Coordinates of C-alpha atoms in Angstrom, one line a residue:
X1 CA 25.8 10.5 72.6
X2 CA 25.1 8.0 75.2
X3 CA 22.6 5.6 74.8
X4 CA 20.6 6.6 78.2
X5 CA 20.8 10.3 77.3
X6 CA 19.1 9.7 73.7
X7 CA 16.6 7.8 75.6
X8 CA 15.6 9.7 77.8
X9 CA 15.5 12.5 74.7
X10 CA 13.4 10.8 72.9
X11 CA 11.0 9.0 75.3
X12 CA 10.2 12.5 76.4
X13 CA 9.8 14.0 73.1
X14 CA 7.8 11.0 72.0
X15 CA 5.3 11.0 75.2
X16 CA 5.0 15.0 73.9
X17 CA 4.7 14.2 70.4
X18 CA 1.7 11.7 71.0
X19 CA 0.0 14.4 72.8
X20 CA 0.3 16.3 69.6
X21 CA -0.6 14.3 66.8
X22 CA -3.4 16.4 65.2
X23 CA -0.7 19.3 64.8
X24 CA 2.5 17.1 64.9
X25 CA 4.5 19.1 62.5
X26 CA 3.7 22.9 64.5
X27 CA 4.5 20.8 67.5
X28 CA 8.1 19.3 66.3
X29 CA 8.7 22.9 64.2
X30 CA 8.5 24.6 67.4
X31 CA 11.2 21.9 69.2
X32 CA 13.3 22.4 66.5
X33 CA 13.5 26.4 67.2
X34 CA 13.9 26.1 70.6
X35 CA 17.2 23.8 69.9
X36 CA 17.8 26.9 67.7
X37 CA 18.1 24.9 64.2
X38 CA 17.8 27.5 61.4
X39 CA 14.8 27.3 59.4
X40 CA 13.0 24.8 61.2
X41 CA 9.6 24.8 58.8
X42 CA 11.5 24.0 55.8
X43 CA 13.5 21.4 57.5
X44 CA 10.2 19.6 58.9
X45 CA 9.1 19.7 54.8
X46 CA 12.6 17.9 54.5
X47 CA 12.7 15.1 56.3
X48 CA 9.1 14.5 55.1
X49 CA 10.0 14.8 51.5
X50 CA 13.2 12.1 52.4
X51 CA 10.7 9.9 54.1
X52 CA 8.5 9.8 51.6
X53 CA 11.3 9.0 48.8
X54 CA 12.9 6.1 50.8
X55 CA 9.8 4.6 51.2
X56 CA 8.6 5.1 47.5
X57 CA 11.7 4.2 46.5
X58 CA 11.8 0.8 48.3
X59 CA 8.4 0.2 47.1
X60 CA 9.4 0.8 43.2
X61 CA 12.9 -1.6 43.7
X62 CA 10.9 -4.2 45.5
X63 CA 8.4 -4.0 42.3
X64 CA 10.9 -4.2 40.1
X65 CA 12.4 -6.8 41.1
X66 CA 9.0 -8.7 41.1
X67 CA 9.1 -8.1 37.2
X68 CA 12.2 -10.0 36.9
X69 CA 14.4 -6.9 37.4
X70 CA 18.0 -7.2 39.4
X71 CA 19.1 -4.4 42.3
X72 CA 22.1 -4.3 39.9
X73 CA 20.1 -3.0 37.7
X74 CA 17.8 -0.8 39.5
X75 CA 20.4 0.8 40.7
X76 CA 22.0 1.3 37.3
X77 CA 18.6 2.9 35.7
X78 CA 18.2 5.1 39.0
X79 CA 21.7 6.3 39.1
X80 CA 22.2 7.1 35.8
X81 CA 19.4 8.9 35.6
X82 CA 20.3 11.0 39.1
X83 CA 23.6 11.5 37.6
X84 CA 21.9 12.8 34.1
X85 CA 22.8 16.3 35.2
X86 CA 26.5 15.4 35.9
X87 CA 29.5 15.3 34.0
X88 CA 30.9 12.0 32.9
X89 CA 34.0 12.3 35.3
X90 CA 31.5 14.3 38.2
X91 CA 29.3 11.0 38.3
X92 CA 32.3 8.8 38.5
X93 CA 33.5 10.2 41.0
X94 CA 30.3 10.9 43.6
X95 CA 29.6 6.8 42.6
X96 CA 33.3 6.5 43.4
X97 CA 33.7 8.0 46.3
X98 CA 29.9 6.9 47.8
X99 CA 31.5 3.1 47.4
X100 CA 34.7 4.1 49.4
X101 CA 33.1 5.8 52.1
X102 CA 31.2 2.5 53.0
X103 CA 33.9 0.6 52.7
X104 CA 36.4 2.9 53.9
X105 CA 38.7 3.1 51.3
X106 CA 38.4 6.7 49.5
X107 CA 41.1 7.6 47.8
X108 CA 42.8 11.0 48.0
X109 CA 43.0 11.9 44.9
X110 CA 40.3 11.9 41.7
X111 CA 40.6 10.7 38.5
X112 CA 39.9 13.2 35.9
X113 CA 39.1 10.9 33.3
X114 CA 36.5 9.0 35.2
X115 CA 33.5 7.7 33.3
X116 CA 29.9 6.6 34.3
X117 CA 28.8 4.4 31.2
X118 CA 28.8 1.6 28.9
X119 CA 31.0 -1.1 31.0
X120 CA 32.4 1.2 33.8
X121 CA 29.1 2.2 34.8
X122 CA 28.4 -1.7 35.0
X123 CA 31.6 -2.3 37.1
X124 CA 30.9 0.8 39.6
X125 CA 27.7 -0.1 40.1
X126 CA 28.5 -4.0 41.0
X127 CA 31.0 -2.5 43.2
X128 CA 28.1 -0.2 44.9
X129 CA 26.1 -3.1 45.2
X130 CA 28.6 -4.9 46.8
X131 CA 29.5 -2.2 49.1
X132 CA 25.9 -2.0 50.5
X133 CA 25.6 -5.5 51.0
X134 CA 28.7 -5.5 52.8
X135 CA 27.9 -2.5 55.0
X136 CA 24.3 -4.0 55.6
X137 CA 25.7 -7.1 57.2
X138 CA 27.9 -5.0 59.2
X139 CA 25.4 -2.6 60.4
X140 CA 23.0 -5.3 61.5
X141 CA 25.4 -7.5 63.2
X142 CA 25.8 -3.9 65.1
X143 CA 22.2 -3.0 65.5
X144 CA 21.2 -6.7 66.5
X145 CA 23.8 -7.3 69.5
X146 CA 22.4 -3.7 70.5
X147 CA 18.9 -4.9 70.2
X148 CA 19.8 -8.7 72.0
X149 CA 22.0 -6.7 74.8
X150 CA 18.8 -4.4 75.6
X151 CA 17.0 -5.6 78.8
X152 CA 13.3 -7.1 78.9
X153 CA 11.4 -4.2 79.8
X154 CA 10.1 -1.3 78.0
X155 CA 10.5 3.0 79.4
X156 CA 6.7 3.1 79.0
X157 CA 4.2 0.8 76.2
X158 CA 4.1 3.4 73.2
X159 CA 0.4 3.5 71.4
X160 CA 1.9 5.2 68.5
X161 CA 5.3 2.8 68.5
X162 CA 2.5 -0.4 68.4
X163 CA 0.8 0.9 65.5
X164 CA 4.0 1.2 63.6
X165 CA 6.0 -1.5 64.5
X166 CA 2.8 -4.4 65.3
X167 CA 0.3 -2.7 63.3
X168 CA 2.1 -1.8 60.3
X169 CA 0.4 1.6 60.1
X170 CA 2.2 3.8 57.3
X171 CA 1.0 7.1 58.9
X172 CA 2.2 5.9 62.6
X173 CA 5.6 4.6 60.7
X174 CA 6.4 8.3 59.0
X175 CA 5.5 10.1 62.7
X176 CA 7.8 7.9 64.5
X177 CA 10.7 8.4 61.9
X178 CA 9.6 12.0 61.8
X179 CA 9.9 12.3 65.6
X180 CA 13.3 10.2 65.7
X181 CA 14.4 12.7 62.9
X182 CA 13.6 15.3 65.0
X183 CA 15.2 14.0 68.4
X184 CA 18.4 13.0 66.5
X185 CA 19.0 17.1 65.3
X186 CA 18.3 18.3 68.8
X187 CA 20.4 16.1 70.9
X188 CA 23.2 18.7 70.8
X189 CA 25.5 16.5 69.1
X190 CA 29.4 17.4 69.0
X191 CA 28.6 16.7 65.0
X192 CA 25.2 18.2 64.1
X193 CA 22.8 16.1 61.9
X194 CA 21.5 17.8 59.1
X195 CA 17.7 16.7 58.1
X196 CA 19.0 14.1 55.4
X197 CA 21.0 12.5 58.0
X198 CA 18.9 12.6 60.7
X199 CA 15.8 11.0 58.4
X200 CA 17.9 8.3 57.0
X201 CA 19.3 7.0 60.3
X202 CA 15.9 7.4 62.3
X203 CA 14.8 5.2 59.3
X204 CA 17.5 2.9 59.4
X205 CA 16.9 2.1 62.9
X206 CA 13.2 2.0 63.2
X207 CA 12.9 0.1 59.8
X208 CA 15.1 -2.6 61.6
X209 CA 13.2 -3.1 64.3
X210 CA 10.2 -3.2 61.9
X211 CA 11.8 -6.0 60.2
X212 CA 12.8 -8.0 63.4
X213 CA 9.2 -7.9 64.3
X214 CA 8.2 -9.4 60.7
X215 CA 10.9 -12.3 61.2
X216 CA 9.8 -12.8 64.7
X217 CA 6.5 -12.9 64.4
X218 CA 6.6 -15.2 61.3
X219 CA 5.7 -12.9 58.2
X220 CA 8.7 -13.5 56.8
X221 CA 12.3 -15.8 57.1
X222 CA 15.6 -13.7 58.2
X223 CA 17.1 -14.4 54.5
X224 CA 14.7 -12.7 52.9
X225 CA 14.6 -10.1 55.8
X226 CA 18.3 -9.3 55.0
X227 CA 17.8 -8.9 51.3
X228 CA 14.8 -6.2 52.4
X229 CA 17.7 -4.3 54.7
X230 CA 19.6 -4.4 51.6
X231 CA 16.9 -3.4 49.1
X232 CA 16.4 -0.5 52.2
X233 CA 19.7 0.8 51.9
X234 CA 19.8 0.8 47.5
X235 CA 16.3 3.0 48.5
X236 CA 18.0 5.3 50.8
X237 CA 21.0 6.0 48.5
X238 CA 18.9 7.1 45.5
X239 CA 17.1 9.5 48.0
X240 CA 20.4 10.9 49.0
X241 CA 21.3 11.2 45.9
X242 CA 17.8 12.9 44.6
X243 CA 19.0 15.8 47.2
X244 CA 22.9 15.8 46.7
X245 CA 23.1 15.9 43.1
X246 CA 21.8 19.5 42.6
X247 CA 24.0 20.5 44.9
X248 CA 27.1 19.0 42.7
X249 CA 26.4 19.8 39.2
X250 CA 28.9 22.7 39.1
X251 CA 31.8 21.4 41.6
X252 CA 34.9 20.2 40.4
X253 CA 36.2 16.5 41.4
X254 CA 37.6 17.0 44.5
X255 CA 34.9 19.3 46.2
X256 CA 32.6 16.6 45.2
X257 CA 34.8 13.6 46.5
X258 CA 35.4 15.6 50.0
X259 CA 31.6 16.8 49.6
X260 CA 30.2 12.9 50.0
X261 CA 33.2 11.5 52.7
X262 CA 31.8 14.4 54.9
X263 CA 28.1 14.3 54.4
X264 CA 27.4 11.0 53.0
X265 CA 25.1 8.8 55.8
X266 CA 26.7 5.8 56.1
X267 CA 26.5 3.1 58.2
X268 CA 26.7 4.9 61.5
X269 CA 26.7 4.3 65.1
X270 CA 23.9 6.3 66.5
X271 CA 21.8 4.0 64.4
X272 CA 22.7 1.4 66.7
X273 CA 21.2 3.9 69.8
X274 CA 18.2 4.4 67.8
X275 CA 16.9 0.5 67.5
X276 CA 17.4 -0.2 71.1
X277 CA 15.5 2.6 72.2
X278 CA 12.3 1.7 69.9
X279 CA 12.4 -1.8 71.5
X280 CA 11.6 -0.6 74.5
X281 CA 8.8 1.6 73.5
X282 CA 7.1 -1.4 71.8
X283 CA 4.3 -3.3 74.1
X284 CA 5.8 -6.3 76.2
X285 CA 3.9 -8.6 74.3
X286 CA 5.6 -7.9 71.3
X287 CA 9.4 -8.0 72.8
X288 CA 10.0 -11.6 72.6
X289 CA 8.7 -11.4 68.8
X290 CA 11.6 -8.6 67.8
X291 CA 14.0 -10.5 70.1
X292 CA 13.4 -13.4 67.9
X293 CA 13.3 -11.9 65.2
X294 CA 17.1 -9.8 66.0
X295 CA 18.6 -13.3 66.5
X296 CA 17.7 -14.5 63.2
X297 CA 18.7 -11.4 61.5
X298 CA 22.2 -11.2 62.7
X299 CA 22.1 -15.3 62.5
X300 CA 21.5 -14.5 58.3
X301 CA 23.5 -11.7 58.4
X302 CA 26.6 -13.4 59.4
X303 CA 26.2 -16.5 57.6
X304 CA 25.6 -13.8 54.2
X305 CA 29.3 -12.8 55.4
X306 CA 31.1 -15.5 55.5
X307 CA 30.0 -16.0 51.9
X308 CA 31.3 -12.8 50.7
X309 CA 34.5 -13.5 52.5
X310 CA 34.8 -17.1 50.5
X311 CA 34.4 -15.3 47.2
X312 CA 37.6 -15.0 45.2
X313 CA 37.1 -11.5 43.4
X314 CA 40.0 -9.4 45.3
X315 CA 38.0 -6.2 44.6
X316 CA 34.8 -8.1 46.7
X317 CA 37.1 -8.9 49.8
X318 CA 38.5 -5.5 49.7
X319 CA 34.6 -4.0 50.3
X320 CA 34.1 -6.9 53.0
X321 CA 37.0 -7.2 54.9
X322 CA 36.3 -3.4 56.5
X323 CA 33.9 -4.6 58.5
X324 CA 35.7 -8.2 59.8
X325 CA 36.0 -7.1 63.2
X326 CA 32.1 -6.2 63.7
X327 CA 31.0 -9.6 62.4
X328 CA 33.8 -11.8 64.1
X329 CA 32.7 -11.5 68.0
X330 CA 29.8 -13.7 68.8

């Protein structure tokens, strides 16, 4: 998917959408059927019920960690309990393999006797963390030097892009995402997105450019920006997981180990298509303000690396060192 093509896609769909907004989800069911996706009602309830998640789940970690509470441990609590339904080997290795696939290590083969408590559910977890910290800093040096290398201009000044990204409006945030979803599963992709996908990347992408814009426009400093992308991604695992799990409870290792490598949204490139393209939807005014804001980010982002990368823990440089070559070109 070219970036100009995706543009184009989704300036269109967006001008359309706007035009729509009193019956946005008729309007976007009916785009979905003409691209012939199957089911296109229950897959608009979807990507709403995913939207809704990340964002309440962001809102419960950031809480708890107000109260004292680590993302270690937030994601311990909200994993084992997503897991509840799971074998002790199943849940080891869907954590397993989740860790793997961002740092691209997954093994082959399963171990049977796999467990997901006590201490090994304290090691995995670290290990989790670690992994979306790592992939975090990768995908944001990525999405930054798309968001830097984007001209100065803008297709057309988006109303509905300025009330999510400058005015912080939760409704205007969901439709944007909803209508990124949307673009991203009728794009005609050699891959098709499903809806999970789909949500979590037009999320990913948006929510970065919402976060540039905060840094930019002073609300808040690129280190604690980067933690927030981080805390995004714990969120947006735990919704994965609130769909995925029912799914696994009666597959065996492996089905569940090739299961997550093949559907399991990592850090992907059309994500860095999607945050360009919002840039230059957003009012003129507010470009130098994300601009900013991107340089700041990646500045954080790498300087977070190069941290991990001094760390002696072998297991730690094996999660970082996959994504060297993304954070070592200026």
């Amino acid at each position: 998917m070219d970036t100009p093509d995706f543009k184009e896609h989704f300036s269109s769909l967006l001008t359309e959408s706007e035009e729509h907004l009193s019956t946005l989800d008729q309007f976007l069911t009916e785009r979905l059927a003409q691209a012939e996706i199957n089911d296109p009602q229950t897959v608009i309830t979807g990507i709403d019920a995913v939207l809704d998640s990340i964002d309440r789940n962001h809102e419960n970690l950031t809480a708890s960690k107000q109260t004292g509470t680590s993302r270690t441990a937030w994601l311990q609590q909200s994993l084992t309990e997503q897991t509840s339904s799971l074998k002790e080997n199943q849940a080891a290795t869907l954590i397993d393999t989740i860790t793997g696939s961002m740092t691209g290590e997954t093994s082959t083969t399963v171990n049977e006797n796999g467990s997901f408590s006590g201490l090994d559910a304290v090691e995995k977890v670290r290990n989790l963390d670690q992994a979306l910290i790592a992939t975090t800093c990768q995908a944001q040096a990525e999405l930054q030097n798309a968001v830097l290398s984007a001209p100065d201009d803008t297709i057309r000044e988006s109303r509905l892009m300025q009330q999510a990204i400058e005015g912080k409006d939760p409704v205007a945030f969901k439709q944007i995402r909803k209508i990124a979803a949307v673009c991203l599963m009728t794009m005609g992709l050699e891959k098709p997105l499903d809806y999970v996908s789909a949500s979590m990347f037009a999320d990913r992408g948006i929510f970065s450019v919402l976060t540039d814009f905060a840094v930019g426009s002073g609300e808040c400093n690129e280190t604690d920006a980067v933690e927030r992308l981080i805390d995004r991604g714990a969120a947006q695992l735990k919704t994965w997981l609130e769909v995925t799990v029912p799914r696994l409870v009666d597959a065996g290792l492996t089905a569940i180990s090739t299961y997550v490598v093949a559907h399991c949204p990592a850090a992907a490139p059309v994500v860095a298509k999607v945050a360009p393209v919002v840039r230059s939807l957003c009012q003129m005014a507010v470009i130098p303000a994300i601009r900013k804001g991107a340089e700041k980010i990646q500045a954080a982002a790498k300087s977070w690396w190069q941290k991990l990368k001094s760390r002696s823990n072998s297991a730690f440089v094996k999660i970082v060192n996959t994504a060297t070559n993304f954070l070592a070109a200026d």
